Every structure is written in C-alpha cells, then in structure tokens.
C-alpha cells in the first residue's frame, strides 16, 4: 500500500513540474523576397471594354419575354381549341391555332388580290388610259360620275376633231348608259360592270345589242389596240344604232 502511495506521489510531482516549465517553440521567420518594382507593368482596360461582352454568348441569365396582346390572344384560341377538339397537350392546340391563323392570312391576301384584279379588269375605274404620242393619262372622273349632266354629242365631236378614236368610243358607251338609265332599263352605278347592266336589261333584243357593243367597247377601250378605219366605223355604227334603239324599247 505504501508503494502505491509513493508511486502516485511521484507521478503527481512530475505533472506539476511540466506545467510550471512549459516548453516554448519559436516560429522561424522566413525572409521576404525582394521585388524589383521597375519590371512591373500595369495592365489597363479601355473604358468601353464592357460593350464587347454584351453579345448573346456572354449572357448567362435569360428572362422570358413578356407576353403581348397577340400572344395572349393565341393562347386564348389555343384553350378553346384544346377544349373543343380534346387536344392532349398545349403544343398540339397551339399548332392548330398557327395553322388556322396562317390560313386566314392567306385568304385575306387572296381576297385583296381578287378585289384589285376585279377593279382593274372588270370594273369601271376612275382613270382611263388614252394612247397618245406621249402616253398621257386622261382623267374622266367628272364625266363618268355625272353622265346625266353631260352633252355627249359635243364630247364626241371634240374627240373626233382631236383624232382620239378610242376616247370617242368611250363617250359613245357612256352615252348609251345614259340613255338606258333615262329609260329605266338599267340603274346607273359607276361601280357596276357590263355583266351587271346586262342582267338588269329585260328585253331580249336590247340584251343582245348591249352584249355586242359591250364586246366592241372592251376590245377598243381596254384592249388599247390601234383602230383601223374599218373597225372604227363598225364600232361607231353599232353604238349609234344601239342608242337610237333605246328610245323604241
């Protein structure tokens, strides 16, 4: 027992001695390398260097574009199509909307082209194209819009003096329409075509005469052919006969 107490006393004394005399280790201070400042080159950047990095490949954050009224309208149609045709996903309904909208756009373009072609080829426009030495455009708005106020005998005589045979036939045509309107055979409208007037005429004989002179008029006026004397006389005689016949219908 005494041996164990002696051993513990020795251990305790060694521990106290170690605490009273701690071992101090000083850190080794490394020398600072010398720097030659004369070899340091400062790197500078131009003021607008950021402008070079604004392309799409340098943008790492993308924001979904805001939907405009047109996009919302297409989504609304897509919802209707999806519910009506039982589409399984949004992509199919949106694809159907795109097809419908493109088809409508094509139909509108075709309709506009049709109206333009009809105005140029079938209807009486607001300009007549006379062929002269300098290819001038002759305006006839006032005459065509107010045929009931015109003295076509004087107009025809003026056209004969100037040698404009095509314009003379034009006046004969308007004169015939004036007479037929006065006799209530047709209802005058500058937007109507020869076919429109033909359908309004009741008399079979008057229909035949009008169809013939309309054919001659289209050939002479819209065809812009040079009239020889034989064709000119034939056309003028046919119109004069048709005009005289109006009073006997």
mmCIF file of C-alpha atoms in Angstrom:
data_model
loop_
_atom_site.group_PDB
_atom_site.id
_atom_site.type_symbol
_atom_site.label_atom_id
_atom_site.label_comp_id
_atom_site.label_asym_id
_atom_site.label_seq_id
_atom_site.Cartn_x
_atom_site.Cartn_y
_atom_site.Cartn_z
ATOM 1 C CA UNK A 1 0.000 0.000 0.000
ATOM 2 C CA UNK A 2 2.845 2.355 0.859
ATOM 3 C CA UNK A 3 4.450 1.551 -2.512
ATOM 4 C CA UNK A 4 1.327 2.585 -4.388
ATOM 5 C CA UNK A 5 1.104 5.854 -2.468
ATOM 6 C CA UNK A 6 4.731 6.582 -3.225
ATOM 7 C CA UNK A 7 4.179 5.892 -6.952
ATOM 8 C CA UNK A 8 1.197 8.251 -7.133
ATOM 9 C CA UNK A 9 3.156 10.977 -5.346
ATOM 10 C CA UNK A 10 5.960 10.699 -7.909
ATOM 11 C CA UNK A 11 3.522 10.962 -10.861
ATOM 12 C CA UNK A 12 1.807 13.994 -9.383
ATOM 13 C CA UNK A 13 5.134 15.786 -8.850
ATOM 14 C CA UNK A 14 6.206 15.145 -12.451
ATOM 15 C CA UNK A 15 2.902 16.549 -13.789
ATOM 16 C CA UNK A 16 3.195 19.733 -11.681
ATOM 17 C CA UNK A 17 6.769 20.265 -12.848
ATOM 18 C CA UNK A 18 5.716 20.023 -16.505
ATOM 19 C CA UNK A 19 3.009 22.630 -16.016
ATOM 20 C CA UNK A 20 5.342 25.088 -14.248
ATOM 21 C CA UNK A 21 8.014 24.900 -17.017
ATOM 22 C CA UNK A 22 6.281 24.826 -20.433
ATOM 23 C CA UNK A 23 8.443 24.407 -23.493
ATOM 24 C CA UNK A 24 8.319 27.402 -25.824
ATOM 25 C CA UNK A 25 8.938 26.882 -29.573
ATOM 26 C CA UNK A 26 9.660 29.969 -31.541
ATOM 27 C CA UNK A 27 8.422 30.072 -35.166
ATOM 28 C CA UNK A 28 11.051 30.523 -37.775
ATOM 29 C CA UNK A 29 10.661 33.844 -39.617
ATOM 30 C CA UNK A 30 11.212 33.396 -43.347
ATOM 31 C CA UNK A 31 12.913 36.204 -45.231
ATOM 32 C CA UNK A 32 10.706 38.341 -47.594
ATOM 33 C CA UNK A 33 11.893 38.069 -51.164
ATOM 34 C CA UNK A 34 12.944 41.327 -52.783
ATOM 35 C CA UNK A 35 10.673 42.643 -55.556
ATOM 36 C CA UNK A 36 12.024 44.612 -58.479
ATOM 37 C CA UNK A 37 9.288 47.238 -58.999
ATOM 38 C CA UNK A 38 10.911 48.524 -62.185
ATOM 39 C CA UNK A 39 9.744 45.379 -64.025
ATOM 40 C CA UNK A 40 6.062 45.616 -63.010
ATOM 41 C CA UNK A 41 3.801 46.500 -65.982
ATOM 42 C CA UNK A 42 0.375 47.846 -65.145
ATOM 43 C CA UNK A 43 -2.413 46.392 -67.329
ATOM 44 C CA UNK A 44 -5.258 48.786 -68.180
ATOM 45 C CA UNK A 45 -8.606 48.256 -69.922
ATOM 46 C CA UNK A 46 -10.406 50.637 -72.314
ATOM 47 C CA UNK A 47 -13.427 52.418 -70.898
ATOM 48 C CA UNK A 48 -15.856 50.687 -73.266
ATOM 49 C CA UNK A 49 -14.489 47.179 -72.822
ATOM 50 C CA UNK A 50 -17.833 46.048 -71.359
ATOM 51 C CA UNK A 51 -19.536 46.737 -74.667
ATOM 52 C CA UNK A 52 -17.679 43.786 -76.205
ATOM 53 C CA UNK A 53 -19.253 41.368 -73.782
ATOM 54 C CA UNK A 54 -22.923 42.127 -74.393
ATOM 55 C CA UNK A 55 -23.461 39.543 -77.109
ATOM 56 C CA UNK A 56 -25.784 36.612 -76.550
ATOM 57 C CA UNK A 57 -22.957 34.185 -75.782
ATOM 58 C CA UNK A 58 -21.912 36.297 -72.767
ATOM 59 C CA UNK A 59 -25.398 36.460 -71.274
ATOM 60 C CA UNK A 60 -25.893 33.702 -68.716
ATOM 61 C CA UNK A 61 -29.225 34.795 -67.308
ATOM 62 C CA UNK A 62 -32.263 34.783 -69.565
ATOM 63 C CA UNK A 63 -35.627 36.293 -68.815
ATOM 64 C CA UNK A 64 -38.738 35.013 -70.503
ATOM 65 C CA UNK A 65 -40.132 37.749 -72.801
ATOM 66 C CA UNK A 66 -43.309 39.381 -71.647
ATOM 67 C CA UNK A 67 -46.417 38.256 -73.485
ATOM 68 C CA UNK A 68 -48.111 40.845 -75.619
ATOM 69 C CA UNK A 69 -51.770 41.067 -76.595
ATOM 70 C CA UNK A 70 -51.222 38.924 -79.704
ATOM 71 C CA UNK A 71 -49.615 36.113 -77.684
ATOM 72 C CA UNK A 72 -52.447 36.207 -75.156
ATOM 73 C CA UNK A 73 -54.975 36.085 -77.980
ATOM 74 C CA UNK A 74 -53.314 32.984 -79.450
ATOM 75 C CA UNK A 75 -53.265 31.317 -76.035
ATOM 76 C CA UNK A 76 -56.949 32.088 -75.664
ATOM 77 C CA UNK A 77 -57.669 30.460 -79.014
ATOM 78 C CA UNK A 78 -55.470 27.519 -78.067
ATOM 79 C CA UNK A 79 -57.529 26.987 -74.911
ATOM 80 C CA UNK A 80 -60.717 26.965 -76.984
ATOM 81 C CA UNK A 81 -59.230 24.514 -79.480
ATOM 82 C CA UNK A 82 -57.921 22.255 -76.720
ATOM 83 C CA UNK A 83 -61.347 22.062 -75.075
ATOM 84 C CA UNK A 84 -63.288 21.735 -78.314
ATOM 85 C CA UNK A 85 -61.072 19.221 -80.106
ATOM 86 C CA UNK A 86 -59.841 17.424 -76.971
ATOM 87 C CA UNK A 87 -56.151 18.014 -77.598
ATOM 88 C CA UNK A 88 -53.904 16.192 -75.154
ATOM 89 C CA UNK A 89 -51.306 18.957 -74.744
ATOM 90 C CA UNK A 90 -50.777 22.658 -75.285
ATOM 91 C CA UNK A 91 -48.360 22.171 -78.183
ATOM 92 C CA UNK A 92 -50.986 20.494 -80.373
ATOM 93 C CA UNK A 93 -53.603 23.172 -79.711
ATOM 94 C CA UNK A 94 -51.112 25.978 -80.371
ATOM 95 C CA UNK A 95 -50.043 24.283 -83.610
ATOM 96 C CA UNK A 96 -53.677 24.163 -84.718
ATOM 97 C CA UNK A 97 -54.053 27.866 -83.915
ATOM 98 C CA UNK A 98 -50.988 28.698 -86.024
ATOM 99 C CA UNK A 99 -52.409 26.755 -88.981
ATOM 100 C CA UNK A 100 -55.787 28.499 -88.718
ATOM 101 C CA UNK A 101 -54.259 31.977 -88.432
ATOM 102 C CA UNK A 102 -51.937 31.399 -91.388
ATOM 103 C CA UNK A 103 -54.849 30.111 -93.465
ATOM 104 C CA UNK A 104 -56.899 33.200 -92.622
ATOM 105 C CA UNK A 105 -53.959 35.435 -93.576
ATOM 106 C CA UNK A 106 -53.621 33.677 -96.932
ATOM 107 C CA UNK A 107 -57.346 34.024 -97.610
ATOM 108 C CA UNK A 108 -57.210 37.742 -96.826
ATOM 109 C CA UNK A 109 -54.299 38.239 -99.218
ATOM 110 C CA UNK A 110 -56.083 36.279 -101.955
ATOM 111 C CA UNK A 111 -59.276 38.279 -101.397
ATOM 112 C CA UNK A 112 -57.417 41.589 -101.629
ATOM 113 C CA UNK A 113 -55.700 40.475 -104.844
ATOM 114 C CA UNK A 114 -59.101 39.442 -106.198
ATOM 115 C CA UNK A 115 -60.583 42.858 -105.418
ATOM 116 C CA UNK A 116 -57.660 44.632 -107.068
ATOM 117 C CA UNK A 117 -57.859 42.433 -110.155
ATOM 118 C CA UNK A 118 -61.606 42.909 -110.367
ATOM 119 C CA UNK A 119 -61.250 46.674 -110.064
ATOM 120 C CA UNK A 120 -58.612 46.753 -112.794
ATOM 121 C CA UNK A 121 -60.132 44.262 -115.228
ATOM 122 C CA UNK A 122 -63.905 44.159 -114.724
ATOM 123 C CA UNK A 123 -64.987 47.449 -113.229
ATOM 124 C CA UNK A 124 -65.034 50.998 -114.447
ATOM 125 C CA UNK A 125 -62.119 52.624 -112.701
ATOM 126 C CA UNK A 126 -61.533 56.287 -112.015
ATOM 127 C CA UNK A 127 -58.855 56.653 -114.644
ATOM 128 C CA UNK A 128 -58.852 55.932 -118.367
ATOM 129 C CA UNK A 129 -55.669 55.340 -120.209
ATOM 130 C CA UNK A 130 -55.518 57.000 -123.586
ATOM 131 C CA UNK A 131 -52.752 56.248 -126.036
ATOM 132 C CA UNK A 132 -51.191 59.367 -127.490
ATOM 133 C CA UNK A 133 -47.785 60.449 -128.635
ATOM 134 C CA UNK A 134 -46.604 60.953 -125.056
ATOM 135 C CA UNK A 135 -48.815 58.224 -123.465
ATOM 136 C CA UNK A 136 -50.753 60.606 -121.220
ATOM 137 C CA UNK A 137 -53.300 59.521 -118.628
ATOM 138 C CA UNK A 138 -56.688 61.172 -119.162
ATOM 139 C CA UNK A 139 -58.883 61.625 -116.135
ATOM 140 C CA UNK A 140 -62.610 61.272 -116.604
ATOM 141 C CA UNK A 141 -63.944 61.341 -113.025
ATOM 142 C CA UNK A 142 -66.336 64.206 -113.611
ATOM 143 C CA UNK A 143 -67.735 62.798 -116.853
ATOM 144 C CA UNK A 144 -68.205 59.241 -115.618
ATOM 145 C CA UNK A 145 -69.622 60.302 -112.250
ATOM 146 C CA UNK A 146 -72.094 62.745 -113.797
ATOM 147 C CA UNK A 147 -73.132 61.195 -117.089
ATOM 148 C CA UNK A 148 -76.628 62.694 -116.785
ATOM 149 C CA UNK A 149 -75.157 66.204 -116.917
ATOM 150 C CA UNK A 150 -73.018 65.611 -119.999
ATOM 151 C CA UNK A 151 -73.653 66.567 -123.611
ATOM 152 C CA UNK A 152 -72.102 63.550 -125.269
ATOM 153 C CA UNK A 153 -72.735 64.869 -128.787
ATOM 154 C CA UNK A 154 -70.337 67.730 -128.099
ATOM 155 C CA UNK A 155 -67.858 65.459 -126.359
ATOM 156 C CA UNK A 156 -67.876 63.039 -129.293
ATOM 157 C CA UNK A 157 -67.404 65.908 -131.748
ATOM 158 C CA UNK A 158 -64.428 67.163 -129.718
ATOM 159 C CA UNK A 159 -62.879 63.689 -129.679
ATOM 160 C CA UNK A 160 -63.364 63.403 -133.456
ATOM 161 C CA UNK A 161 -61.602 66.733 -134.017
ATOM 162 C CA UNK A 162 -58.646 65.643 -131.884
ATOM 163 C CA UNK A 163 -58.486 62.295 -133.684
ATOM 164 C CA UNK A 164 -58.837 60.285 -130.461
ATOM 165 C CA UNK A 165 -60.934 57.373 -131.731
ATOM 166 C CA UNK A 166 -60.714 55.350 -128.520
ATOM 167 C CA UNK A 167 -61.970 58.252 -126.440
ATOM 168 C CA UNK A 168 -64.773 58.766 -128.907
ATOM 169 C CA UNK A 169 -65.908 55.149 -128.439
ATOM 170 C CA UNK A 170 -65.691 55.695 -124.686
ATOM 171 C CA UNK A 171 -68.127 58.613 -124.980
ATOM 172 C CA UNK A 172 -70.466 56.509 -127.112
ATOM 173 C CA UNK A 173 -70.502 53.860 -124.388
ATOM 174 C CA UNK A 174 -71.311 56.374 -121.641
ATOM 175 C CA UNK A 175 -73.957 57.966 -123.837
ATOM 176 C CA UNK A 176 -75.638 54.573 -124.264
ATOM 177 C CA UNK A 177 -75.651 54.038 -120.500
ATOM 178 C CA UNK A 178 -77.147 57.494 -120.043
ATOM 179 C CA UNK A 179 -79.984 56.724 -122.457
ATOM 180 C CA UNK A 180 -80.680 53.316 -120.915
ATOM 181 C CA UNK A 181 -80.774 54.849 -117.445
ATOM 182 C CA UNK A 182 -83.221 57.533 -118.576
ATOM 183 C CA UNK A 183 -85.471 54.818 -119.982
ATOM 184 C CA UNK A 184 -85.139 52.904 -116.663
ATOM 185 C CA UNK A 185 -83.682 49.908 -118.451
ATOM 186 C CA UNK A 186 -80.764 49.891 -116.039
ATOM 187 C CA UNK A 187 -79.775 51.590 -112.806
ATOM 188 C CA UNK A 188 -76.569 53.551 -113.291
ATOM 189 C CA UNK A 189 -73.673 52.969 -110.904
ATOM 190 C CA UNK A 190 -70.045 53.652 -111.720
ATOM 191 C CA UNK A 191 -69.026 50.535 -109.800
ATOM 192 C CA UNK A 192 -71.122 48.201 -111.964
ATOM 193 C CA UNK A 193 -69.745 46.084 -114.779
ATOM 194 C CA UNK A 194 -71.136 45.309 -118.207
ATOM 195 C CA UNK A 195 -72.363 41.996 -116.837
ATOM 196 C CA UNK A 196 -74.269 43.808 -114.086
ATOM 197 C CA UNK A 197 -76.049 46.013 -116.634
ATOM 198 C CA UNK A 198 -76.705 43.054 -118.917
ATOM 199 C CA UNK A 199 -78.568 41.219 -116.131
ATOM 200 C CA UNK A 200 -80.757 44.276 -115.488
ATOM 201 C CA UNK A 201 -81.992 44.581 -119.086
ATOM 202 C CA UNK A 202 -85.371 42.902 -119.595
ATOM 203 C CA UNK A 203 -85.741 42.983 -123.371
ATOM 204 C CA UNK A 204 -84.043 40.121 -125.168
ATOM 205 C CA UNK A 205 -83.262 42.273 -128.218
ATOM 206 C CA UNK A 206 -81.788 45.019 -126.036
ATOM 207 C CA UNK A 207 -79.712 42.400 -124.224
ATOM 208 C CA UNK A 208 -78.236 41.180 -127.499
ATOM 209 C CA UNK A 209 -77.399 44.702 -128.708
ATOM 210 C CA UNK A 210 -75.827 45.660 -125.407
ATOM 211 C CA UNK A 211 -73.771 42.455 -125.280
ATOM 212 C CA UNK A 212 -72.425 43.166 -128.775
ATOM 213 C CA UNK A 213 -71.495 46.826 -128.225
ATOM 214 C CA UNK A 214 -70.016 45.944 -124.814
ATOM 215 C CA UNK A 215 -67.777 43.446 -126.535
ATOM 216 C CA UNK A 216 -66.674 46.094 -129.050
ATOM 217 C CA UNK A 217 -66.136 48.630 -126.277
ATOM 218 C CA UNK A 218 -63.975 46.273 -124.214
ATOM 219 C CA UNK A 219 -61.937 45.421 -127.293
ATOM 220 C CA UNK A 220 -61.357 49.049 -128.250
ATOM 221 C CA UNK A 221 -61.013 50.680 -124.846
ATOM 222 C CA UNK A 222 -59.404 48.146 -122.543
ATOM 223 C CA UNK A 223 -57.508 46.351 -125.273
ATOM 224 C CA UNK A 224 -55.806 49.623 -126.289
ATOM 225 C CA UNK A 225 -55.471 48.429 -129.871
ATOM 226 C CA UNK A 226 -54.816 50.774 -132.748
ATOM 227 C CA UNK A 227 -58.119 51.227 -134.564
ATOM 228 C CA UNK A 228 -58.170 50.946 -138.305
ATOM 229 C CA UNK A 229 -60.858 52.789 -140.239
ATOM 230 C CA UNK A 230 -62.999 49.684 -140.808
ATOM 231 C CA UNK A 231 -63.111 48.715 -137.113
ATOM 232 C CA UNK A 232 -63.709 52.312 -136.059
ATOM 233 C CA UNK A 233 -66.655 52.765 -138.436
ATOM 234 C CA UNK A 234 -68.123 49.401 -137.493
ATOM 235 C CA UNK A 235 -67.933 50.175 -133.766
ATOM 236 C CA UNK A 236 -69.319 53.709 -134.135
ATOM 237 C CA UNK A 237 -72.233 52.486 -136.273
ATOM 238 C CA UNK A 238 -73.081 49.747 -133.750
ATOM 239 C CA UNK A 239 -73.237 52.269 -130.885
ATOM 240 C CA UNK A 240 -75.288 54.778 -132.842
ATOM 241 C CA UNK A 241 -77.778 52.025 -133.708
ATOM 242 C CA UNK A 242 -77.966 50.870 -130.092
ATOM 243 C CA UNK A 243 -78.541 54.426 -128.856
ATOM 244 C CA UNK A 244 -81.298 55.036 -131.369
ATOM 245 C CA UNK A 245 -82.955 51.732 -130.459
ATOM 246 C CA UNK A 246 -83.198 52.677 -126.767
ATOM 247 C CA UNK A 247 -85.992 55.149 -127.485
ATOM 248 C CA UNK A 248 -88.087 52.439 -129.137
ATOM 249 C CA UNK A 249 -87.783 49.788 -126.408
#
